[in-house]
Amino acid sequence: MATIPRTARFAARTSRLRASTIREMLKATQRPDVISFGGGLPAPELFPAREIGIHTQEVMQSFGPAALQYSVTEGIPEMRGWVARRLSMRFGVNFEPEEVLVTNGSQQGLDLIAKIFLDPGDHVVLENPSYLGAIQAFDSYQARYLTVDTDIDGMIPESLEQVLAHAEPPPKFVYLVPNFQNPTGRTLSAQRREQIVRICERYDVPIVEDDPYGELQFEGTPAPALISYDSRASIIYSGTGSKIVAPGMRVAWLVMRDQEIYERLVLSKQAVDLHTGTLAQYVFHAYVQSDATMNDHIATIRRVYGQRRTHMVQCLEEFMPDSVRFNRPAGGMFLWATVEKPGFDTDELLAVAARQKVMFVPGISFYPHRDVRNGMRLNFSNAGEEKIAVGIERLAGAVRSFL
Ligand SMILES: Cc1ncc(COP(=O)(O)O)c(C=O)c1O
């Protein structure tokens, strides 16, 4: 019998899977003496743990076995209705429950999108830098990347136009995080949103609008969601309960008007996991269905994260040498710092910083072509203010030891 050599055992699509710096780092951050700005963790003290406990009991009493039974792939009707209602309220345009697909985290949504669109070698358009989890998801479908330049106002429409005009083969979709982007904390300006929608409409390229942080806005007014524009472009909006309730519940949603895309996503999800956990959906819904509760809860998250952001910025101003530049995001969980010194490599910095017991994510992981080395992503949502001050002072010491 012929056998497959061990080297050829795994599918080609697994060849680009790398241990994620972030996941590896999460392991190190379990140590209590390490201050981590590395992971993308929400503040656990703000999880509505008591309420989720109460709702779990209530759900079991009211729904009993139904909450433990198999359910439909699209998501329980209560959840789809809630998502449609909340987005209609936030974005001022009408969404229908039939446009909502409940997923197991928005990370699954990204995987499903890649699964239905990407053949090996297909092009995806990304911001530069981009969310690492999206790059990982697309990597496993052997995507190739076309990167669009960004500045403090997010993706630059002229750069997108250039990329689309010259792309061969044309890209399957454009992926972007318009609000308080992971990793940079930058927000796409309102004016650019419409421009980007119109450009994609002209080139007939679908848009994947990944928006985990839109509700975590500390100041200013929200810019319109790309999906709220009246457009012929196929736009897939991705939202999640991870940052507004708790990531461990793995309840998230994709929303789109394009029925053809919707149906393929549903069939793909069916093949992956049949449906998102029924109990998690019922309990999640029981908690979020009261607008007053949700609005109060989100107001608390905004206040606490806003204070932590301000504090981190103050500490950076106080401790960092002049060659370190950083922004002051108006929301979300991350800020972006760069060391303006030729050849500076934040991967090397991390090794020194780790010895000083402070962690961050080196910027290189977020560049699809892994070609920019002087950036770092700093998370400000997870550590309290005291730890932020100690951690930034340690990090500044590590930076100085290199300069
Ligand atoms: C931009 C972005 N998209 C998606 C995710 C995945 O979130 P989840 O799968 O918890 O919904 C994250 C998590 O950090 C993120 O930052």
CSV table of C-alpha atoms and ligand atoms in Angstrom, one decimal:
chain,number,residue,atom,x,y,z
A,1,MET,CA,0.0,0.0,0.0
A,2,ALA,CA,1.3,3.4,-0.9
A,3,THR,CA,1.6,5.8,2.1
A,4,ILE,CA,1.6,9.5,2.3
A,5,PRO,CA,5.0,10.9,3.4
A,6,ARG,CA,4.8,12.6,6.8
A,7,THR,CA,5.8,15.9,5.2
A,8,ALA,CA,2.8,15.9,3.0
A,9,ARG,CA,0.4,14.8,5.7
A,10,PHE,CA,-1.3,18.1,6.3
A,11,ALA,CA,-3.2,20.3,3.9
A,12,ALA,CA,-1.3,23.1,2.3
A,13,ARG,CA,-3.6,25.6,4.0
A,14,THR,CA,-2.0,24.8,7.3
A,15,SER,CA,1.5,25.7,6.2
A,16,ARG,CA,1.0,29.4,7.0
A,17,LEU,CA,-0.4,28.8,10.5
A,18,ARG,CA,2.0,30.3,13.0
A,19,ALA,CA,1.7,30.3,16.7
A,20,SER,CA,0.2,33.7,17.3
A,21,THR,CA,2.4,36.1,19.3
A,22,ILE,CA,-0.7,37.2,21.1
A,23,ARG,CA,-1.8,33.7,22.1
A,24,GLU,CA,1.7,32.9,23.2
A,25,MET,CA,1.8,36.1,25.2
A,26,LEU,CA,-1.5,35.4,26.9
A,27,LYS,CA,0.2,32.4,28.5
A,28,ALA,CA,3.0,34.5,29.9
A,29,THR,CA,0.5,37.1,31.2
A,30,GLN,CA,-1.0,34.5,33.5
A,31,ARG,CA,2.0,35.3,35.8
A,32,PRO,CA,0.8,37.8,38.5
A,33,ASP,CA,4.0,39.9,38.5
A,34,VAL,CA,3.8,40.6,34.8
A,35,ILE,CA,2.0,43.7,33.7
A,36,SER,CA,0.5,43.1,30.3
A,37,PHE,CA,-0.5,45.6,27.7
A,38,GLY,CA,-0.3,42.7,25.2
A,39,GLY,CA,-3.5,40.8,25.2
A,40,GLY,CA,-6.8,42.3,23.9
A,41,LEU,CA,-8.6,41.5,27.1
A,42,PRO,CA,-11.5,43.5,28.4
A,43,ALA,CA,-11.5,44.4,32.1
A,44,PRO,CA,-12.9,41.3,33.9
A,45,GLU,CA,-14.1,43.3,36.9
A,46,LEU,CA,-16.6,44.9,34.6
A,47,PHE,CA,-18.1,41.6,33.4
A,48,PRO,CA,-21.8,41.4,34.5
A,49,ALA,CA,-21.0,38.1,36.3
A,50,ARG,CA,-23.7,38.3,38.9
A,51,GLU,CA,-26.4,39.2,36.4
A,52,ILE,CA,-25.3,36.5,34.0
A,53,GLY,CA,-25.6,34.0,36.9
A,54,ILE,CA,-29.1,35.2,37.6
A,55,HIS,CA,-30.2,35.1,33.9
A,56,THR,CA,-28.8,31.6,33.5
A,57,GLN,CA,-31.1,30.4,36.3
A,58,GLU,CA,-34.0,32.3,34.8
A,59,VAL,CA,-33.4,30.9,31.3
A,60,MET,CA,-33.3,27.4,32.7
A,61,GLN,CA,-36.6,28.0,34.5
A,62,SER,CA,-38.4,29.6,31.6
A,63,PHE,CA,-37.0,27.7,28.6
A,64,GLY,CA,-35.7,24.5,30.3
A,65,PRO,CA,-34.7,21.9,27.7
A,66,ALA,CA,-35.2,24.3,24.8
A,67,ALA,CA,-32.1,26.2,26.0
A,68,LEU,CA,-30.2,22.9,25.9
A,69,GLN,CA,-31.5,21.6,22.6
A,70,TYR,CA,-30.0,21.8,19.1
A,71,SER,CA,-31.1,25.0,17.5
A,72,VAL,CA,-31.2,26.7,14.1
A,73,THR,CA,-27.9,27.7,12.3
A,74,GLU,CA,-29.0,31.3,11.9
A,75,GLY,CA,-29.3,31.9,15.6
A,76,ILE,CA,-32.2,32.0,18.0
A,77,PRO,CA,-35.0,34.4,16.9
A,78,GLU,CA,-34.6,36.4,20.1
A,79,MET,CA,-31.0,37.2,19.3
A,80,ARG,CA,-31.5,38.0,15.7
A,81,GLY,CA,-34.3,40.3,16.6
A,82,TRP,CA,-32.2,42.0,19.2
A,83,VAL,CA,-29.3,42.6,16.9
A,84,ALA,CA,-31.6,44.0,14.2
A,85,ARG,CA,-33.2,46.3,16.7
A,86,ARG,CA,-30.0,47.5,18.3
A,87,LEU,CA,-28.3,48.2,15.0
A,88,SER,CA,-31.4,50.0,13.6
A,89,MET,CA,-31.4,52.2,16.7
A,90,ARG,CA,-27.6,52.9,16.6
A,91,PHE,CA,-27.3,53.4,12.8
A,92,GLY,CA,-30.7,55.1,12.1
A,93,VAL,CA,-31.5,52.7,9.2
A,94,ASN,CA,-33.7,49.6,9.3
A,95,PHE,CA,-32.3,46.1,9.7
A,96,GLU,CA,-34.3,42.9,9.7
A,97,PRO,CA,-33.8,39.8,11.9
A,98,GLU,CA,-33.5,37.8,8.6
A,99,GLU,CA,-30.3,39.8,7.8
A,100,VAL,CA,-28.6,38.6,11.0
A,101,LEU,CA,-26.5,35.4,11.4
A,102,VAL,CA,-25.4,34.7,15.0
A,103,THR,CA,-21.8,33.3,15.1
A,104,ASN,CA,-19.5,31.8,17.7
A,105,GLY,CA,-17.5,35.0,18.2
A,106,SER,CA,-16.8,37.4,15.4
A,107,GLN,CA,-13.6,35.4,14.8
A,108,GLN,CA,-15.8,32.6,13.5
A,109,GLY,CA,-17.5,35.2,11.3
A,110,LEU,CA,-14.2,36.1,9.7
A,111,ASP,CA,-13.4,32.4,9.1
A,112,LEU,CA,-16.7,31.8,7.5
A,113,ILE,CA,-16.3,34.9,5.2
A,114,ALA,CA,-12.9,33.6,4.2
A,115,LYS,CA,-14.3,30.2,3.6
A,116,ILE,CA,-17.0,31.3,1.2
A,117,PHE,CA,-15.0,33.8,-0.7
A,118,LEU,CA,-11.4,32.6,-0.9
A,119,ASP,CA,-9.6,30.1,-3.1
A,120,PRO,CA,-5.9,29.7,-2.7
A,121,GLY,CA,-4.0,32.8,-4.0
A,122,ASP,CA,-7.1,35.1,-4.0
A,123,HIS,CA,-6.5,38.7,-3.1
A,124,VAL,CA,-7.9,40.4,0.1
A,125,VAL,CA,-7.5,44.1,0.6
A,126,LEU,CA,-6.4,45.0,4.1
A,127,GLU,CA,-5.5,48.1,6.1
A,128,ASN,CA,-1.8,48.4,6.8
A,129,PRO,CA,-1.5,47.5,9.7
A,130,SER,CA,-4.6,45.2,10.2
A,131,TYR,CA,-6.2,43.0,12.9
A,132,LEU,CA,-3.9,40.0,13.4
A,133,GLY,CA,-6.8,37.6,13.9
A,134,ALA,CA,-8.2,38.5,10.5
A,135,ILE,CA,-4.8,37.9,8.9
A,136,GLN,CA,-4.7,34.5,10.6
A,137,ALA,CA,-8.2,33.6,9.5
A,138,PHE,CA,-7.5,34.6,5.9
A,139,ASP,CA,-4.0,32.9,6.0
A,140,SER,CA,-5.7,29.6,6.5
A,141,TYR,CA,-7.4,30.0,3.2
A,142,GLN,CA,-4.1,30.9,1.5
A,143,ALA,CA,-5.1,34.4,0.7
A,144,ARG,CA,-2.7,37.0,-0.7
A,145,TYR,CA,-2.9,40.5,0.6
A,146,LEU,CA,-3.1,43.9,-1.1
A,147,THR,CA,-2.5,46.6,1.5
A,148,VAL,CA,-3.9,50.1,1.6
A,149,ASP,CA,-2.1,53.0,3.3
A,150,THR,CA,-3.6,54.4,6.4
A,151,ASP,CA,-3.1,57.6,8.4
A,152,ILE,CA,-4.7,59.0,11.6
A,153,ASP,CA,-8.1,59.0,9.8
A,154,GLY,CA,-7.9,55.3,8.8
A,155,MET,CA,-7.8,53.9,5.3
A,156,ILE,CA,-6.9,56.4,2.7
A,157,PRO,CA,-9.5,56.3,-0.1
A,158,GLU,CA,-7.1,57.4,-2.9
A,159,SER,CA,-4.8,54.5,-1.9
A,160,LEU,CA,-7.7,52.1,-2.0
A,161,GLU,CA,-8.7,53.3,-5.4
A,162,GLN,CA,-5.1,52.8,-6.6
A,163,VAL,CA,-5.0,49.3,-5.2
A,164,LEU,CA,-8.4,48.3,-6.8
A,165,ALA,CA,-7.5,49.9,-10.1
A,166,HIS,CA,-4.4,47.7,-10.5
A,167,ALA,CA,-5.4,44.5,-8.7
A,168,GLU,CA,-5.0,41.4,-10.7
A,169,PRO,CA,-6.9,39.2,-10.0
A,170,PRO,CA,-9.4,41.6,-8.5
A,171,PRO,CA,-9.8,41.2,-4.7
A,172,LYS,CA,-12.6,39.1,-3.3
A,173,PHE,CA,-13.3,41.7,-0.5
A,174,VAL,CA,-12.0,44.6,1.4
A,175,TYR,CA,-11.6,44.1,5.2
A,176,LEU,CA,-11.5,46.9,7.6
A,177,VAL,CA,-12.0,47.9,11.2
A,178,PRO,CA,-13.4,51.4,11.0
A,179,ASN,CA,-13.8,52.2,14.7
A,180,PHE,CA,-10.9,52.4,17.2
A,181,GLN,CA,-9.1,49.9,15.1
A,182,ASN,CA,-7.2,46.9,16.4
A,183,PRO,CA,-4.2,47.5,16.5
A,184,THR,CA,-3.9,51.3,16.0
A,185,GLY,CA,-7.0,52.7,17.8
A,186,ARG,CA,-7.6,54.9,14.8
A,187,THR,CA,-11.0,55.7,13.5
A,188,LEU,CA,-12.0,56.1,9.8
A,189,SER,CA,-13.3,59.6,9.3
A,190,ALA,CA,-17.0,60.0,8.4
A,191,GLN,CA,-16.1,61.6,5.0
A,192,ARG,CA,-13.8,58.7,4.1
A,193,ARG,CA,-16.5,56.1,4.9
A,194,GLU,CA,-18.8,57.2,2.2
A,195,GLN,CA,-15.9,57.5,-0.2
A,196,ILE,CA,-14.8,54.0,0.5
A,197,VAL,CA,-18.3,52.6,0.1
A,198,ARG,CA,-18.6,54.4,-3.3
A,199,ILE,CA,-15.2,53.1,-4.5
A,200,CYS,CA,-16.1,49.5,-3.6
A,201,GLU,CA,-19.5,50.0,-5.2
A,202,ARG,CA,-17.8,51.1,-8.4
A,203,TYR,CA,-15.4,48.2,-8.4
A,204,ASP,CA,-18.1,45.8,-7.2
A,205,VAL,CA,-15.9,44.6,-4.3
A,206,PRO,CA,-17.7,43.4,-1.1
A,207,ILE,CA,-16.7,45.2,2.1
A,208,VAL,CA,-16.2,43.4,5.5
A,209,GLU,CA,-16.8,46.0,8.2
A,210,ASP,CA,-15.5,44.5,11.4
A,211,ASP,CA,-16.8,46.6,14.3
A,212,PRO,CA,-16.2,45.1,17.8
A,213,TYR,CA,-15.4,48.5,19.3
A,214,GLY,CA,-18.0,50.9,17.9
A,215,GLU,CA,-19.9,51.1,21.1
A,216,LEU,CA,-16.8,51.8,23.2
A,217,GLN,CA,-16.6,55.5,22.3
A,218,PHE,CA,-15.3,57.8,25.0
A,219,GLU,CA,-15.7,61.2,23.3
A,220,GLY,CA,-17.1,62.7,20.1
A,221,THR,CA,-20.0,61.5,18.0
A,222,PRO,CA,-20.0,58.2,16.2
A,223,ALA,CA,-19.4,58.2,12.4
A,224,PRO,CA,-22.0,56.3,10.3
A,225,ALA,CA,-21.4,52.6,9.8
A,226,LEU,CA,-20.5,51.7,6.3
A,227,ILE,CA,-23.4,49.3,6.1
A,228,SER,CA,-25.8,52.2,6.9
A,229,TYR,CA,-25.1,53.8,3.5
A,230,ASP,CA,-27.6,53.2,0.7
A,231,SER,CA,-25.3,51.3,-1.6
A,232,ARG,CA,-25.2,48.5,-4.2
A,233,ALA,CA,-22.0,47.3,-2.6
A,234,SER,CA,-22.3,44.1,-0.7
A,235,ILE,CA,-21.4,45.0,2.9
A,236,ILE,CA,-21.0,42.4,5.6
A,237,TYR,CA,-21.1,44.0,9.1
A,238,SER,CA,-19.5,42.1,12.0
A,239,GLY,CA,-20.4,42.8,15.6
A,240,THR,CA,-19.8,41.0,18.8
A,241,GLY,CA,-20.8,40.7,22.5
A,242,SER,CA,-17.2,40.2,23.5
A,243,LYS,CA,-16.4,43.8,24.3
A,244,ILE,CA,-19.8,44.9,25.6
A,245,VAL,CA,-20.7,41.8,27.6
A,246,ALA,CA,-18.1,39.1,27.9
A,247,PRO,CA,-15.9,37.3,25.3
A,248,GLY,CA,-16.2,33.9,27.0
A,249,MET,CA,-19.9,33.7,25.9
A,250,ARG,CA,-18.7,33.7,22.3
A,251,VAL,CA,-21.9,35.4,21.0
A,252,ALA,CA,-21.4,37.6,17.9
A,253,TRP,CA,-23.2,38.4,14.7
A,254,LEU,CA,-22.8,39.1,11.0
A,255,VAL,CA,-25.4,41.3,9.3
A,256,MET,CA,-25.8,41.8,5.6
A,257,ARG,CA,-28.5,42.6,3.1
A,258,ASP,CA,-27.0,40.4,0.4
A,259,GLN,CA,-29.1,37.2,0.5
A,260,GLU,CA,-26.7,35.2,-1.7
A,261,ILE,CA,-23.9,35.8,0.7
A,262,TYR,CA,-26.1,35.2,3.7
A,263,GLU,CA,-27.2,31.8,2.4
A,264,ARG,CA,-23.6,30.6,1.7
A,265,LEU,CA,-22.5,31.8,5.2
A,266,VAL,CA,-25.3,29.8,6.8
A,267,LEU,CA,-24.5,26.7,4.9
A,268,SER,CA,-20.8,27.1,5.8
A,269,LYS,CA,-21.6,27.6,9.4
A,270,GLN,CA,-23.8,24.5,9.4
A,271,ALA,CA,-20.8,22.5,8.2
A,272,VAL,CA,-18.6,23.9,10.9
A,273,ASP,CA,-20.6,23.8,14.1
A,274,LEU,CA,-24.4,23.5,13.3
A,275,HIS,CA,-25.1,26.5,15.4
A,276,THR,CA,-23.8,28.8,18.1
A,277,GLY,CA,-24.4,27.5,21.7
A,278,THR,CA,-28.1,27.7,22.5
A,279,LEU,CA,-27.7,28.3,26.2
A,280,ALA,CA,-25.2,31.1,25.6
A,281,GLN,CA,-27.5,32.8,23.2
A,282,TYR,CA,-30.5,32.7,25.5
A,283,VAL,CA,-28.5,33.9,28.5
A,284,PHE,CA,-26.8,36.6,26.4
A,285,HIS,CA,-30.2,37.8,25.1
A,286,ALA,CA,-31.7,37.8,28.6
A,287,TYR,CA,-29.0,40.2,29.7
A,288,VAL,CA,-28.9,42.5,26.7
A,289,GLN,CA,-32.6,42.8,26.0
A,290,SER,CA,-33.1,45.7,28.4
A,291,ASP,CA,-31.8,48.8,26.7
A,292,ALA,CA,-31.5,50.6,30.0
A,293,THR,CA,-29.3,47.8,31.5
A,294,MET,CA,-27.1,47.7,28.4
A,295,ASN,CA,-26.8,51.5,28.1
A,296,ASP,CA,-25.8,51.7,31.8
A,297,HIS,CA,-23.3,48.9,31.5
A,298,ILE,CA,-21.7,50.3,28.3
A,299,ALA,CA,-21.6,53.7,29.9
A,300,THR,CA,-19.5,52.2,32.8
A,301,ILE,CA,-17.2,50.5,30.4
A,302,ARG,CA,-16.7,53.7,28.4
A,303,ARG,CA,-16.0,55.7,31.6
A,304,VAL,CA,-13.5,53.2,33.0
A,305,TYR,CA,-11.7,52.6,29.7
A,306,GLY,CA,-11.7,56.3,28.9
A,307,GLN,CA,-10.0,57.0,32.2
A,308,ARG,CA,-7.4,54.2,31.6
A,309,ARG,CA,-6.7,55.6,28.1
A,310,THR,CA,-6.2,59.0,29.6
A,311,HIS,CA,-3.9,57.7,32.3
A,312,MET,CA,-1.8,55.6,29.8
A,313,VAL,CA,-1.4,58.7,27.6
A,314,GLN,CA,-0.3,60.7,30.6
A,315,CYS,CA,2.2,58.1,31.7
A,316,LEU,CA,3.6,57.8,28.1
A,317,GLU,CA,4.0,61.6,28.1
A,318,GLU,CA,5.8,61.5,31.4
A,319,PHE,CA,8.1,58.5,31.0
A,320,MET,CA,8.8,57.9,27.3
A,321,PRO,CA,11.7,59.4,25.5
A,322,ASP,CA,10.9,61.9,22.7
A,323,SER,CA,11.5,59.4,20.0
A,324,VAL,CA,8.3,57.5,21.1
A,325,ARG,CA,5.2,58.7,19.3
A,326,PHE,CA,1.7,57.6,20.3
A,327,ASN,CA,-1.9,58.5,19.7
A,328,ARG,CA,-4.9,59.2,22.0
A,329,PRO,CA,-7.7,57.0,20.6
A,330,ALA,CA,-11.3,58.3,21.2
A,331,GLY,CA,-12.5,54.8,22.1
A,332,GLY,CA,-11.7,51.1,22.0
A,333,MET,CA,-9.1,49.2,23.9
A,334,PHE,CA,-5.7,49.9,22.2
A,335,LEU,CA,-3.3,52.7,21.4
A,336,TRP,CA,-0.4,52.6,19.0
A,337,ALA,CA,3.1,53.7,19.7
A,338,THR,CA,6.1,53.9,17.4
A,339,VAL,CA,9.8,54.4,18.1
A,340,GLU,CA,11.1,56.9,15.6
A,341,LYS,CA,14.6,55.6,15.3
A,342,PRO,CA,15.9,54.0,12.1
A,343,GLY,CA,16.0,50.2,12.3
A,344,PHE,CA,14.3,50.0,15.7
A,345,ASP,CA,12.7,46.6,16.1
A,346,THR,CA,10.0,46.2,18.8
A,347,ASP,CA,10.3,42.4,18.6
A,348,GLU,CA,13.8,42.8,20.1
A,349,LEU,CA,12.3,45.4,22.6
A,350,LEU,CA,9.8,42.8,23.7
A,351,ALA,CA,12.5,40.4,24.8
A,352,VAL,CA,14.0,43.1,27.1
A,353,ALA,CA,10.6,44.3,28.2
A,354,ALA,CA,9.5,40.8,29.2
A,355,ARG,CA,12.6,40.5,31.5
A,356,GLN,CA,11.4,43.8,33.1
A,357,LYS,CA,7.9,42.1,33.4
A,358,VAL,CA,6.0,44.2,31.0
A,359,MET,CA,4.4,43.0,27.8
A,360,PHE,CA,3.0,44.5,24.6
A,361,VAL,CA,2.4,43.2,21.0
A,362,PRO,CA,5.2,44.1,18.6
A,363,GLY,CA,3.8,45.9,15.5
A,364,ILE,CA,5.2,43.6,12.9
A,365,SER,CA,2.5,40.9,13.5
A,366,PHE,CA,-0.2,43.3,12.3
A,367,TYR,CA,1.5,44.1,8.9
A,368,PRO,CA,0.4,41.5,6.4
A,369,HIS,CA,3.8,41.7,4.6
A,370,ARG,CA,5.6,41.8,8.0
A,371,ASP,CA,7.7,44.8,6.8
A,372,VAL,CA,7.3,47.5,9.5
A,373,ARG,CA,9.1,46.9,12.8
A,374,ASN,CA,8.9,50.0,14.9
A,375,GLY,CA,5.3,49.8,16.2
A,376,MET,CA,3.7,48.5,19.3
A,377,ARG,CA,0.2,47.9,20.3
A,378,LEU,CA,-0.7,48.8,23.9
A,379,ASN,CA,-3.9,47.6,25.5
A,380,PHE,CA,-5.3,50.0,28.1
A,381,SER,CA,-8.5,48.2,29.0
A,382,ASN,CA,-7.2,45.4,31.1
A,383,ALA,CA,-4.8,46.8,33.7
A,384,GLY,CA,-5.9,49.2,36.4
A,385,GLU,CA,-4.4,52.7,36.6
A,386,GLU,CA,-1.7,51.8,39.1
A,387,LYS,CA,-0.5,49.0,37.0
A,388,ILE,CA,-0.6,51.2,33.9
A,389,ALA,CA,1.8,53.6,35.5
A,390,VAL,CA,4.2,50.9,36.7
A,391,GLY,CA,4.1,49.1,33.4
A,392,ILE,CA,4.7,52.2,31.2
A,393,GLU,CA,7.6,53.2,33.4
A,394,ARG,CA,9.1,49.7,33.0
A,395,LEU,CA,8.5,49.9,29.2
A,396,ALA,CA,10.1,53.3,29.0
A,397,GLY,CA,13.1,51.9,30.8
A,398,ALA,CA,13.3,49.1,28.2
A,399,VAL,CA,13.1,51.5,25.3
A,400,ARG,CA,15.8,53.8,26.8
A,401,SER,CA,18.1,50.8,27.2
A,402,PHE,CA,18.0,50.5,23.4
A,403,LEU,CA,18.5,54.2,22.4
B,1,LIG,C1,-11.0,43.7,15.1
B,1,LIG,C2,-11.4,42.4,15.8
B,1,LIG,N1,-12.2,41.6,15.2
B,1,LIG,C3,-12.6,40.4,15.7
B,1,LIG,C4,-12.2,40.1,17.0
B,1,LIG,C5,-12.7,38.8,17.6
B,1,LIG,O1,-13.6,39.0,18.6
B,1,LIG,P1,-14.6,37.8,19.1
B,1,LIG,O2,-14.3,36.6,18.3
B,1,LIG,O3,-14.3,37.7,20.5
B,1,LIG,O4,-15.9,38.4,18.8
B,1,LIG,C6,-11.4,41.0,17.7
B,1,LIG,C7,-10.9,40.6,19.1
B,1,LIG,O5,-10.1,41.2,19.7
B,1,LIG,C8,-11.0,42.2,17.1
B,1,LIG,O6,-10.2,43.0,17.7
